[in-house]
Coordinates of N, CA and C in Angstrom, one line a residue:
M25 N -7.6 -5.2 -9.2 CA -8.0 -5.9 -8.1 C -7.2 -7.0 -7.6
N26 N -7.1 -7.4 -6.5 CA -6.4 -8.7 -6.1 C -7.5 -9.5 -5.5
N27 N -7.5 -10.8 -5.9 CA -8.2 -12.3 -5.8 C -9.5 -11.9 -4.5
V28 N -8.9 -11.6 -3.6 CA -9.5 -11.4 -2.1 C -10.7 -10.0 -2.5
I29 N -10.6 -8.9 -3.1 CA -11.5 -8.1 -2.9 C -12.1 -8.0 -4.4
T30 N -11.7 -8.6 -5.1 CA -12.6 -9.2 -6.3 C -13.8 -10.2 -5.9
R31 N -13.7 -10.9 -4.8 CA -14.3 -12.1 -4.2 C -15.2 -11.3 -3.4
T32 N -14.7 -10.3 -2.6 CA -15.8 -9.4 -1.6 C -16.6 -8.3 -2.6
F33 N -16.1 -8.1 -3.7 CA -16.9 -7.0 -4.6 C -17.9 -8.1 -5.0
E34 N -18.0 -9.3 -5.6 CA -18.9 -10.2 -5.8 C -19.7 -10.4 -4.8
M35 N -19.5 -10.5 -3.9 CA -20.4 -10.7 -2.6 C -21.5 -9.4 -2.6
F36 N -20.9 -8.5 -2.5 CA -21.6 -7.2 -2.5 C -22.7 -7.2 -3.7
V37 N -22.5 -7.5 -4.9 CA -23.0 -7.4 -5.8 C -24.2 -8.6 -5.5
R38 N -23.9 -9.7 -4.7 CA -25.2 -10.6 -4.5 C -25.9 -10.1 -3.3
V39 N -25.6 -9.8 -2.9 CA -26.2 -9.1 -1.7 C -27.3 -8.1 -2.4
N40 N -26.5 -7.3 -3.1 CA -27.7 -6.3 -3.6 C -28.7 -7.0 -4.4
A41 N -28.3 -7.9 -5.1 CA -29.5 -8.6 -6.0 C -30.2 -9.3 -4.8
F42 N -30.0 -9.8 -3.8 CA -30.9 -10.3 -3.1 C -32.0 -9.6 -2.2
H43 N -31.1 -8.4 -2.2 CA -32.2 -7.4 -1.5 C -33.2 -7.0 -2.7
A44 N -33.0 -7.1 -3.8 CA -34.1 -6.8 -4.8 C -35.3 -7.4 -5.0
E45 N -35.1 -8.9 -4.5 CA -35.9 -10.0 -4.4 C -36.8 -9.7 -3.3
R46 N -36.1 -9.1 -2.4 CA -37.2 -8.9 -0.9 C -37.3 -7.4 -0.4
A47 N -37.4 -6.6 -1.4 CA -37.3 -5.1 -0.9 C -38.3 -4.5 -0.4
G48 N -39.4 -5.5 -0.5 CA -40.8 -4.9 0.3 C -40.6 -5.3 1.8
S49 N -39.4 -6.2 2.2 CA -39.2 -6.4 3.4 C -38.5 -5.3 4.2
F50 N -38.3 -4.4 3.4 CA -37.3 -3.3 4.3 C -37.8 -2.1 3.2
P51 N -39.2 -1.5 4.2 CA -39.7 -0.4 3.8 C -38.8 0.9 3.7
A52 N -39.3 1.8 2.9 CA -38.4 3.6 2.9 C -38.4 3.6 4.4
G53 N -37.4 4.2 4.8 CA -37.0 4.9 6.1 C -36.3 3.6 7.1
S54 N -36.8 2.3 6.8 CA -36.0 1.3 7.6 C -34.6 1.5 7.7
L55 N -34.2 1.3 8.6 CA -32.6 0.9 8.5 C -32.1 0.0 7.4
G56 N -33.0 -0.9 7.3 CA -32.7 -1.9 6.3 C -32.2 -1.5 4.9
A57 N -33.3 -0.4 4.6 CA -33.4 0.2 3.3 C -32.1 1.2 3.1
E58 N -31.9 2.0 4.3 CA -30.9 2.7 4.6 C -29.6 2.1 4.0
Q59 N -29.5 1.1 4.9 CA -27.8 0.1 4.5 C -27.8 -0.4 3.1
F60 N -29.3 -0.8 2.7 CA -28.8 -1.3 1.1 C -28.7 -0.1 0.4
A61 N -29.5 1.3 0.9 CA -29.0 2.3 -0.4 C -27.4 2.5 -0.3
I62 N -27.1 2.2 0.7 CA -25.6 2.6 1.0 C -24.8 1.7 0.3
L63 N -24.9 0.3 0.5 CA -24.2 -0.8 -0.3 C -24.3 -0.7 -1.8
A64 N -25.6 0.1 -2.1 CA -25.7 0.0 -3.9 C -24.6 1.1 -4.1
E65 N -24.8 2.2 -3.3 CA -23.8 3.3 -3.7 C -22.2 2.9 -3.6
V66 N -22.1 2.1 -2.8 CA -20.7 1.7 -2.6 C -20.2 0.8 -4.2
I67 N -21.1 0.0 -4.3 CA -20.8 -0.9 -5.5 C -20.9 -0.1 -6.7
Q68 N -21.7 0.9 -6.9 CA -21.3 2.3 -7.8 C -20.0 2.5 -8.2
E69 N -19.8 3.0 -6.7 CA -18.3 3.8 -6.6 C -17.3 2.7 -7.2
L70 N -17.4 1.6 -6.4 CA -16.6 0.3 -6.9 C -16.0 0.5 -8.1
N71 N -17.0 0.4 -8.7 CA -17.1 0.3 -10.7 C -16.4 1.4 -10.9
G72 N -16.7 2.4 -10.6 CA -15.8 3.7 -11.2 C -14.4 3.5 -10.4
A73 N -14.1 3.3 -9.4 CA -12.8 3.1 -8.5 C -11.9 2.1 -9.6
V74 N -12.4 0.8 -10.0 CA -12.0 -0.2 -10.9 C -11.5 0.0 -11.8
T75 N -12.7 0.8 -12.8 CA -12.1 1.6 -13.8 C -10.9 2.6 -13.7
S76 N -10.8 3.4 -13.0 CA -9.6 4.4 -12.7 C -8.5 3.5 -12.5
Q77 N -8.3 2.2 -11.7 CA -7.4 1.4 -11.3 C -6.6 0.9 -12.6
A78 N -7.5 0.3 -13.4 CA -7.4 -0.3 -14.5 C -6.8 0.6 -15.6
T79 N -7.4 1.9 -15.7 CA -6.8 2.7 -16.6 C -5.6 3.7 -16.4
G80 N -5.4 3.8 -15.0 CA -3.9 4.0 -14.4 C -2.9 3.1 -14.7
K81 N -3.4 1.9 -14.4 CA -2.4 0.8 -14.6 C -2.2 0.5 -16.2
S82 N -3.0 0.5 -16.9 CA -2.4 0.6 -18.5 C -1.8 1.7 -18.9
S83 N -2.2 3.3 -18.3 CA -1.2 4.3 -18.8 C 0.3 4.2 -18.4
V84 N 0.3 3.6 -16.9 CA 1.8 3.1 -16.9 C 2.4 2.1 -17.8
S85 N 2.0 1.1 -18.3 CA 2.3 0.3 -19.3 C 3.0 0.9 -20.4
V86 N 1.8 1.5 -20.9 CA 2.0 2.3 -22.3 C 3.3 3.2 -22.1
A87 N 3.2 3.9 -20.7 CA 4.0 5.3 -21.0 C 5.5 4.3 -20.6
T88 N 5.4 3.4 -20.0 CA 7.1 2.7 -19.7 C 7.9 2.1 -20.7
A89 N 6.5 1.6 -22.0 CA 7.2 1.5 -23.1 C 7.8 2.5 -24.0
S90 N 7.1 3.6 -24.1 CA 7.2 4.8 -24.8 C 8.3 5.8 -24.2
R91 N 8.3 5.3 -22.8 CA 9.5 6.2 -22.0 C 10.7 5.5 -22.4
T92 N 10.8 4.1 -22.5 CA 12.0 3.4 -23.1 C 12.6 4.0 -24.5
D93 N 11.7 4.1 -25.1 CA 12.2 4.5 -26.5 C 12.6 6.0 -26.6
A94 N 11.7 7.1 -26.0 CA 12.0 8.2 -25.7 C 13.4 8.5 -25.5
Y95 N 13.6 7.9 -24.1 CA 14.9 8.0 -23.5 C 16.1 7.6 -24.3
E96 N 15.9 6.2 -25.1 CA 17.1 6.0 -26.0 C 17.3 7.0 -27.1
R97 N 16.0 7.9 -27.8 CA 16.2 8.6 -28.7 C 17.2 9.8 -28.2
L98 N 16.7 10.6 -27.1 CA 17.5 11.7 -26.4 C 18.8 11.3 -26.0
H99 N 19.1 10.3 -25.2 CA 20.2 9.6 -24.9 C 21.3 9.7 -26.1
E100 N 21.0 9.3 -27.0 CA 21.7 9.1 -28.6 C 22.2 10.3 -28.9
S101 N 20.9 11.0 -29.0 CA 21.4 12.8 -29.5 C 22.2 13.5 -28.7
M102 N 22.2 12.8 -27.3 CA 23.0 13.9 -26.4 C 24.5 13.2 -26.3
R103 N 24.4 11.7 -26.9 CA 26.3 11.2 -27.1 C 26.4 11.9 -28.1
A104 N 26.1 12.1 -29.0 CA 26.3 12.6 -30.2 C 26.6 14.2 -29.9
I105 N 26.2 14.8 -29.7 CA 26.4 16.2 -29.5 C 27.5 16.1 -28.1
A106 N 27.6 15.4 -27.1 CA 28.9 15.1 -26.1 C 30.2 14.9 -27.1
R107 N 30.0 14.0 -27.8 CA 31.1 13.5 -28.9 C 31.6 14.8 -29.5
T108 N 30.8 15.5 -30.4 CA 31.1 16.1 -31.3 C 32.0 17.4 -30.3
A109 N 31.0 17.6 -29.6 CA 32.2 18.8 -28.2 C 33.2 18.5 -27.9
R110 N 33.5 17.1 -27.6 CA 34.9 16.7 -27.5 C 35.9 17.2 -28.6
A111 N 35.3 16.9 -29.4 CA 36.6 17.2 -30.8 C 36.5 18.7 -30.8
M112 N 35.4 19.4 -30.6 CA 35.6 20.7 -30.6 C 36.3 21.4 -29.7
A113 N 36.5 20.7 -28.2 CA 37.4 20.9 -27.2 C 39.0 21.0 -27.7
L114 N 39.5 20.5 -28.8 CA 40.6 20.5 -29.0 C 41.1 21.8 -29.5
D115 N 40.4 22.7 -29.8 CA 40.7 24.0 -30.2 C 40.1 25.0 -29.1
T116 N 38.8 24.7 -28.3 CA 38.3 25.3 -27.3 C 38.3 24.4 -25.9
P117 N 39.4 24.3 -25.1 CA 39.8 23.2 -24.0 C 38.5 23.9 -22.9
G118 N 37.8 23.1 -22.4 CA 36.7 23.0 -21.4 C 35.4 22.9 -22.0
L119 N 35.5 23.3 -23.3 CA 34.0 23.1 -24.2 C 33.4 22.0 -23.6
E120 N 34.2 20.9 -23.6 CA 33.4 19.5 -23.2 C 32.5 19.4 -21.9
N121 N 33.0 20.2 -21.3 CA 32.2 20.3 -19.9 C 30.9 20.7 -19.9
K122 N 30.4 21.4 -21.2 CA 29.2 21.8 -21.4 C 28.3 21.2 -22.0
F123 N 28.9 19.8 -22.3 CA 28.0 19.1 -23.0 C 28.1 17.6 -22.7
R124 N 28.4 17.3 -21.4 CA 28.6 16.1 -20.7 C 27.3 15.2 -20.5
L125 N 27.5 14.1 -20.6 CA 26.2 13.0 -20.3 C 26.1 13.3 -18.8
P126 N 24.8 13.4 -18.1 CA 24.8 12.8 -16.5 C 25.3 11.6 -16.4
R127 N 25.8 11.7 -15.2 CA 26.4 10.6 -14.6 C 24.7 9.6 -13.7
S128 N 23.9 10.5 -13.4 CA 23.1 9.8 -13.2 C 22.2 9.3 -14.3
G129 N 21.7 8.1 -14.0 CA 20.8 7.3 -15.0 C 19.2 8.0 -14.9
S130 N 19.0 9.0 -14.1 CA 17.6 9.4 -13.9 C 17.0 9.9 -15.2
D131 N 15.4 9.7 -15.2 CA 15.0 10.5 -16.6 C 15.4 12.2 -16.1
Q132 N 14.8 12.9 -15.0 CA 15.1 14.0 -14.7 C 16.5 14.5 -15.2
A133 N 17.7 13.9 -14.6 CA 18.8 13.9 -14.9 C 19.4 14.5 -16.8
L134 N 18.8 13.5 -17.0 CA 18.9 13.3 -18.7 C 17.9 14.6 -19.2
L135 N 16.8 14.9 -18.9 CA 16.1 15.7 -19.2 C 16.6 17.2 -19.3
Q136 N 17.3 17.3 -17.9 CA 18.0 18.8 -17.4 C 19.3 19.1 -18.4
A137 N 20.1 17.9 -18.7 CA 21.2 18.2 -19.2 C 20.8 18.3 -21.1
A138 N 19.4 17.7 -21.3 CA 19.1 18.4 -22.6 C 18.7 19.5 -22.6
R139 N 18.2 20.1 -21.9 CA 17.7 21.5 -21.6 C 18.8 22.5 -22.1
A140 N 19.8 22.0 -20.8 CA 20.9 22.5 -21.0 C 21.7 23.1 -22.2
S141 N 21.7 21.5 -22.9 CA 22.7 21.2 -24.3 C 22.0 22.1 -24.7
V142 N 20.6 22.4 -25.3 CA 20.0 23.1 -26.2 C 20.4 24.7 -26.2
V143 N 20.7 25.0 -24.9 CA 21.0 26.7 -24.6 C 22.5 26.9 -25.1
E144 N 23.1 25.6 -24.5 CA 24.6 26.0 -24.5 C 24.9 25.8 -26.2
A145 N 24.1 25.2 -27.0 CA 24.8 24.6 -28.4 C 24.5 25.8 -29.4
I146 N 23.4 26.8 -28.8 CA 22.8 27.7 -30.0 C 23.9 28.4 -30.3
P147 N 25.0 29.2 -29.5 CA 26.2 30.2 -30.0 C 27.1 29.3 -30.8
L148 N 27.1 27.9 -30.8 CA 28.0 27.2 -31.7 C 27.5 26.3 -32.6
K149 N 26.3 26.5 -33.0 CA 25.7 25.7 -33.9 C 26.3 25.7 -35.2
A150 N 27.2 26.7 -35.6 CA 27.7 26.5 -37.1 C 28.8 25.6 -36.8
E151 N 29.4 25.4 -35.7 CA 30.7 24.7 -35.3 C 29.8 23.2 -35.1
F152 N 29.1 23.1 -34.5 CA 28.6 21.4 -34.7 C 28.1 21.2 -35.9
I153 N 27.6 22.0 -36.9 CA 26.9 21.5 -38.0 C 28.5 21.4 -39.0
R154 N 29.1 22.1 -38.9 CA 30.2 22.1 -39.7 C 31.0 20.9 -39.4
R155 N 30.9 19.7 -38.3 CA 31.3 18.5 -38.1 C 30.3 17.5 -38.4
G156 N 29.5 17.6 -39.2 CA 28.5 16.6 -39.3 C 27.2 16.8 -39.0
M157 N 27.1 17.7 -37.6 CA 25.6 17.4 -36.9 C 24.7 18.1 -38.1
A158 N 23.2 17.6 -37.9 CA 22.4 18.0 -38.9 C 22.0 19.3 -38.7
A159 N 21.6 20.1 -39.5 CA 21.2 21.4 -39.5 C 20.2 21.9 -38.4
T160 N 19.2 21.0 -38.4 CA 18.2 20.8 -37.2 C 18.7 20.1 -36.0
F161 N 19.8 19.9 -35.5 CA 20.2 19.3 -34.7 C 19.2 20.0 -33.3
I162 N 19.6 21.5 -33.0 CA 19.1 22.0 -31.8 C 17.5 21.6 -31.6
E163 N 17.1 21.7 -32.7 CA 15.4 22.1 -32.5 C 14.9 20.4 -32.8
D164 N 15.6 19.8 -33.0 CA 15.7 18.2 -33.2 C 16.0 17.6 -31.6
L165 N 17.0 18.5 -30.9 CA 16.9 17.8 -29.4 C 16.0 18.5 -28.7
G166 N 15.7 19.5 -29.0 CA 14.3 20.3 -27.9 C 13.1 19.6 -28.4
E167 N 12.6 19.2 -29.3 CA 11.7 18.4 -29.2 C 11.9 16.8 -28.8
E168 N 12.6 16.2 -28.8 CA 13.0 14.9 -28.1 C 12.7 14.8 -26.8
A169 N 13.4 16.2 -26.2 CA 13.5 16.5 -25.0 C 11.8 16.7 -24.2
G170 N 11.3 17.3 -25.3 CA 9.7 17.8 -24.8 C 8.7 16.4 -25.2
E171 N 9.4 15.4 -26.0 CA 8.2 14.4 -26.0 C 8.6 13.2 -24.9
F172 N 10.3 13.3 -24.5 CA 10.9 12.7 -23.1 C 9.8 13.0 -21.8
E173 N 9.9 14.4 -21.8 CA 8.9 15.1 -20.6 C 7.2 14.7 -20.5
T174 N 7.2 14.9 -22.0 CA 5.7 14.1 -21.8 C 5.4 12.9 -21.6
V175 N 6.1 12.0 -21.9 CA 5.9 10.3 -21.6 C 6.2 10.4 -20.2
I176 N 7.2 10.7 -19.5 CA 7.5 10.5 -18.0 C 6.2 11.4 -17.0
S177 N 5.7 12.3 -17.8 CA 5.0 13.0 -17.0 C 3.5 12.2 -17.2
R178 N 3.4 11.4 -18.4 CA 2.1 10.8 -18.2 C 2.3 9.5 -17.5
K179 N 3.5 9.0 -17.4 CA 3.7 7.6 -16.5 C 3.6 8.2 -15.2
S180 N 3.9 9.5 -14.8 CA 4.0 9.9 -13.4 C 1.9 9.7 -12.9
Q181 N 1.8 10.4 -14.1 CA -0.1 10.5 -13.8 C -0.6 9.3 -13.7
G182 N -0.2 8.2 -14.4 CA -1.1 7.1 -14.5 C -0.7 6.5 -13.1
R183 N 0.6 6.5 -12.7 CA 0.9 5.7 -11.2 C 0.2 6.4 -10.2
S184 N -0.2 7.6 -10.3 CA -0.6 8.1 -9.1 C -2.5 7.9 -9.3
A185 N -3.0 7.9 -10.2 CA -4.1 7.4 -10.8 C -4.4 6.0 -10.2
H186 N -3.6 5.6 -10.4 CA -3.8 3.9 -9.9 C -3.5 3.8 -8.5
V187 N -2.5 4.5 -8.1 CA -2.6 4.3 -6.3 C -3.8 5.0 -5.4
A188 N -4.0 6.4 -6.5 CA -5.3 6.8 -5.5 C -6.6 5.6 -5.5
A189 N -6.8 5.3 -7.2 CA -7.8 4.4 -7.2 C -8.0 2.9 -6.1
S190 N -6.6 2.6 -5.8 CA -6.3 1.5 -4.8 C -6.9 1.6 -3.8
A191 N -6.2 2.9 -3.4 CA -6.8 3.4 -2.0 C -7.9 3.5 -1.8
E192 N -8.9 4.0 -2.5 CA -10.3 4.6 -2.7 C -10.9 3.0 -2.8
I193 N -10.5 2.1 -3.7 CA -11.2 0.6 -3.5 C -10.8 -0.2 -2.0
D194 N -9.8 0.1 -1.4 CA -9.6 -0.2 -0.5 C -10.7 0.5 0.8
E195 N -10.9 1.8 0.8 CA -11.5 2.5 1.7 C -13.4 1.9 1.5
L196 N -13.7 1.6 0.0 CA -14.9 1.5 -0.3 C -15.3 -0.2 0.2
I197 N -14.1 -1.0 -0.1 CA -14.5 -2.1 0.3 C -14.7 -2.5 1.7
E198 N -14.1 -1.8 2.9 CA -14.3 -1.7 4.1 C -15.3 -1.1 4.8
Q199 N -16.1 -0.2 3.9 CA -17.4 0.6 3.9 C -18.3 -0.7 3.5
G200 N -18.1 -1.2 2.4 CA -19.2 -2.3 2.1 C -19.3 -3.7 3.2
M201 N -18.0 -3.7 3.7 CA -18.0 -4.8 4.7 C -18.8 -4.7 5.9
R202 N -18.7 -3.3 6.4 CA -19.3 -2.7 7.4 C -20.9 -2.7 7.3
T203 N -21.3 -2.5 5.9 CA -22.7 -2.2 5.6 C -23.3 -3.6 5.8
V204 N -22.3 -4.7 5.1 CA -22.8 -6.1 5.0 C -22.8 -6.6 6.4
R205 N -22.1 -6.7 7.4 CA -22.1 -7.1 8.8 C -23.5 -6.3 9.3
E206 N -23.6 -5.0 8.9 CA -25.3 -4.3 9.9 C -26.4 -4.8 9.0
L207 N -26.2 -5.5 7.9 CA -27.5 -6.0 7.1 C -27.5 -7.1 8.0
D208 N -26.4 -8.2 8.4 CA -26.5 -9.7 8.4 C -27.3 -9.6 10.0
A209 N -27.0 -8.8 10.9 CA -28.1 -8.7 12.1 C -29.7 -8.2 12.0
I210 N -29.6 -7.5 10.6 CA -31.1 -6.9 10.5 C -31.9 -8.2 9.9
F211 N -31.0 -8.9 8.9 CA -31.8 -10.1 8.4 C -32.0 -11.3 9.0
R212 N -31.1 -11.3 10.4 CA -31.3 -12.8 10.7 C -32.3 -12.2 11.7
N213 N -32.4 -11.1 11.9 CA -33.8 -10.9 13.0 C -35.1 -10.8 12.3
T214 N -34.9 -10.2 11.3 CA -36.3 -10.1 10.4 C -37.0 -11.4 10.1
F215 N -35.8 -12.5 9.7 CA -36.3 -13.5 9.1 C -36.2 -14.8 10.2
A216 N -35.8 -14.5 11.2 CA -35.5 -15.6 12.3 C -36.4 -17.0 12.2
D217 N -37.6 -16.7 11.7 CA -38.5 -18.0 11.5 C -38.4 -18.6 10.1
D218 N -37.6 -18.3 9.3 CA -37.8 -18.4 7.7 C -36.4 -19.0 7.4
P219 N -36.1 -20.2 8.0 CA -34.6 -20.9 7.7 C -33.9 -20.7 6.4
S220 N -35.0 -20.9 5.6 CA -34.6 -20.7 3.9 C -34.1 -19.6 3.1
T221 N -34.8 -18.6 3.9 CA -34.4 -17.3 3.5 C -33.1 -16.8 4.4
L222 N -33.1 -17.2 5.5 CA -31.4 -17.3 6.1 C -30.5 -17.7 5.4
A223 N -30.7 -19.0 5.1 CA -29.9 -20.0 4.2 C -29.3 -19.1 2.9
A224 N -30.3 -18.5 2.0 CA -30.3 -17.8 1.2 C -29.2 -16.7 1.0
W225 N -29.6 -15.9 2.6 CA -28.8 -14.8 2.8 C -27.7 -15.5 3.1
G226 N -27.3 -16.3 3.9 CA -26.0 -16.8 4.3 C -25.3 -17.5 3.1
S227 N -25.6 -17.5 2.1 CA -25.2 -17.8 0.8 C -24.4 -16.4 -0.1
A228 N -25.6 -15.7 0.3 CA -25.1 -14.3 -1.0 C -24.5 -13.4 -0.2
S229 N -24.3 -13.6 1.1 CA -23.1 -12.6 1.9 C -22.0 -13.4 2.2
H230 N -21.6 -15.0 1.7 CA -20.6 -14.9 2.1 C -19.4 -14.8 1.4
V231 N -18.2 -14.6 1.6 CA -17.3 -14.4 0.8 C -16.5 -15.5 0.2
E232 N -16.6 -16.0 -1.0 CA -15.5 -17.2 -1.7 C -14.4 -17.2 -1.1
R233 N -13.8 -18.1 -0.8 CA -12.8 -18.6 -0.5 C -12.0 -19.0 -1.7
S234 N -10.7 -18.6 -1.9 CA -9.9 -19.5 -2.8 C -9.2 -20.6 -2.2
S235 N -8.7 -21.7 -3.2 CA -7.9 -23.0 -2.7 C -7.0 -22.4 -1.8
H236 N -6.3 -21.7 -2.3 CA -5.0 -21.2 -1.6 C -5.4 -19.8 -0.8
R237 N -5.8 -19.5 0.4 CA -6.2 -18.7 0.9 C -5.2 -17.6 1.2
A238 N -4.8 -16.5 1.1 CA -3.9 -15.3 1.0 C -3.6 -15.1 2.7
R239 N -2.3 -15.5 2.7 CA -2.2 -15.5 4.5 C -0.5 -14.7 4.4
Q240 N -0.6 -14.1 5.5 CA 0.3 -13.3 5.7 C 1.0 -13.6 7.1
K241 N 2.3 -13.5 7.3 CA 3.1 -13.8 8.7 C 3.3 -12.4 9.9
K242 N 2.5 -12.6 10.9 CA 2.6 -11.5 11.7 C 3.0 -12.1 13.1
N243 N 3.8 -11.1 13.5 CA 4.5 -11.5 14.7 C 4.3 -13.0 15.1
G244 N 5.0 -13.5 13.9 CA 5.5 -14.9 14.2 C 4.0 -15.8 14.0
T245 N 2.7 -15.0 14.1 CA 1.6 -15.9 13.6 C 0.9 -15.7 12.3
T246 N 0.5 -17.0 11.6 CA -0.2 -17.0 10.5 C -1.7 -16.5 10.6
V247 N -1.8 -15.2 9.9 CA -3.0 -14.6 9.9 C -3.7 -14.5 8.3
S248 N -5.1 -15.0 8.2 CA -5.5 -14.6 7.4 C -6.0 -13.3 6.7
T249 N -5.8 -12.9 5.4 CA -5.9 -11.7 5.0 C -7.3 -11.2 4.3
T250 N -8.2 -12.5 4.5 CA -9.4 -12.8 3.5 C -10.3 -11.8 4.4
P251 N -11.0 -11.0 4.0 CA -12.0 -10.1 5.0 C -13.0 -11.3 5.6
T252 N -13.4 -11.0 6.5 CA -14.5 -11.6 7.5 C -15.7 -11.7 7.1
P253 N -16.5 -12.4 6.7 CA -17.6 -12.5 6.1 C -18.8 -12.2 7.4
P254 N -19.7 -11.6 7.5 CA -20.5 -11.3 8.4 C -21.5 -12.6 8.9
N255 N -21.5 -13.7 8.4 CA -21.6 -15.0 9.1 C -20.9 -15.6 9.5
S256 N -19.8 -15.0 9.5 CA -18.5 -16.3 10.2 C -18.9 -16.3 11.8

């Protein structure tokens, strides 16, 4: 979560705790009780979404490091096969074309080329081995391709989980802010003659601002990206 969302989340928790101290003022069935129940559910779902976001981000980081190692191993094996195929092409012109490294540096291009090389190398296995390739080079290439595919799949899944969780967090923050604004009106009416309680509510429902408020340029005007607190 970014700082703005973190501070807003913290505000939700403070408001929820504030309600726990004054639950008697909002009997079951009242709009206030309903809104506090909604806020409690938002907090619970936010906890889950934040965990999913962090897990997804961590998965991407781990998979990125693993992807680099797996890519280099597979690429090196492909280079050895392509190099050997060029030597074999001295007797069989055109053979080198079956084992070219992909021009594209994409993961899928390398993976597809590796899968194709496994198939193409089977009938030529003996010739490759005669030129110093390991007896298990085809099996090794297949395993490396499988490991690489697994790593890039995990990275993709982690990124998708992170994006989905981030979108869910944004939606929950928006829902929570709407709920707190609804509660703000209820609180100010319920405790209109109780300035100390209203002051405590204002403090609890206030979104803390950082010393450097996040801002963005929009149509030439500087606009704050901090959620508007209910008591603004």
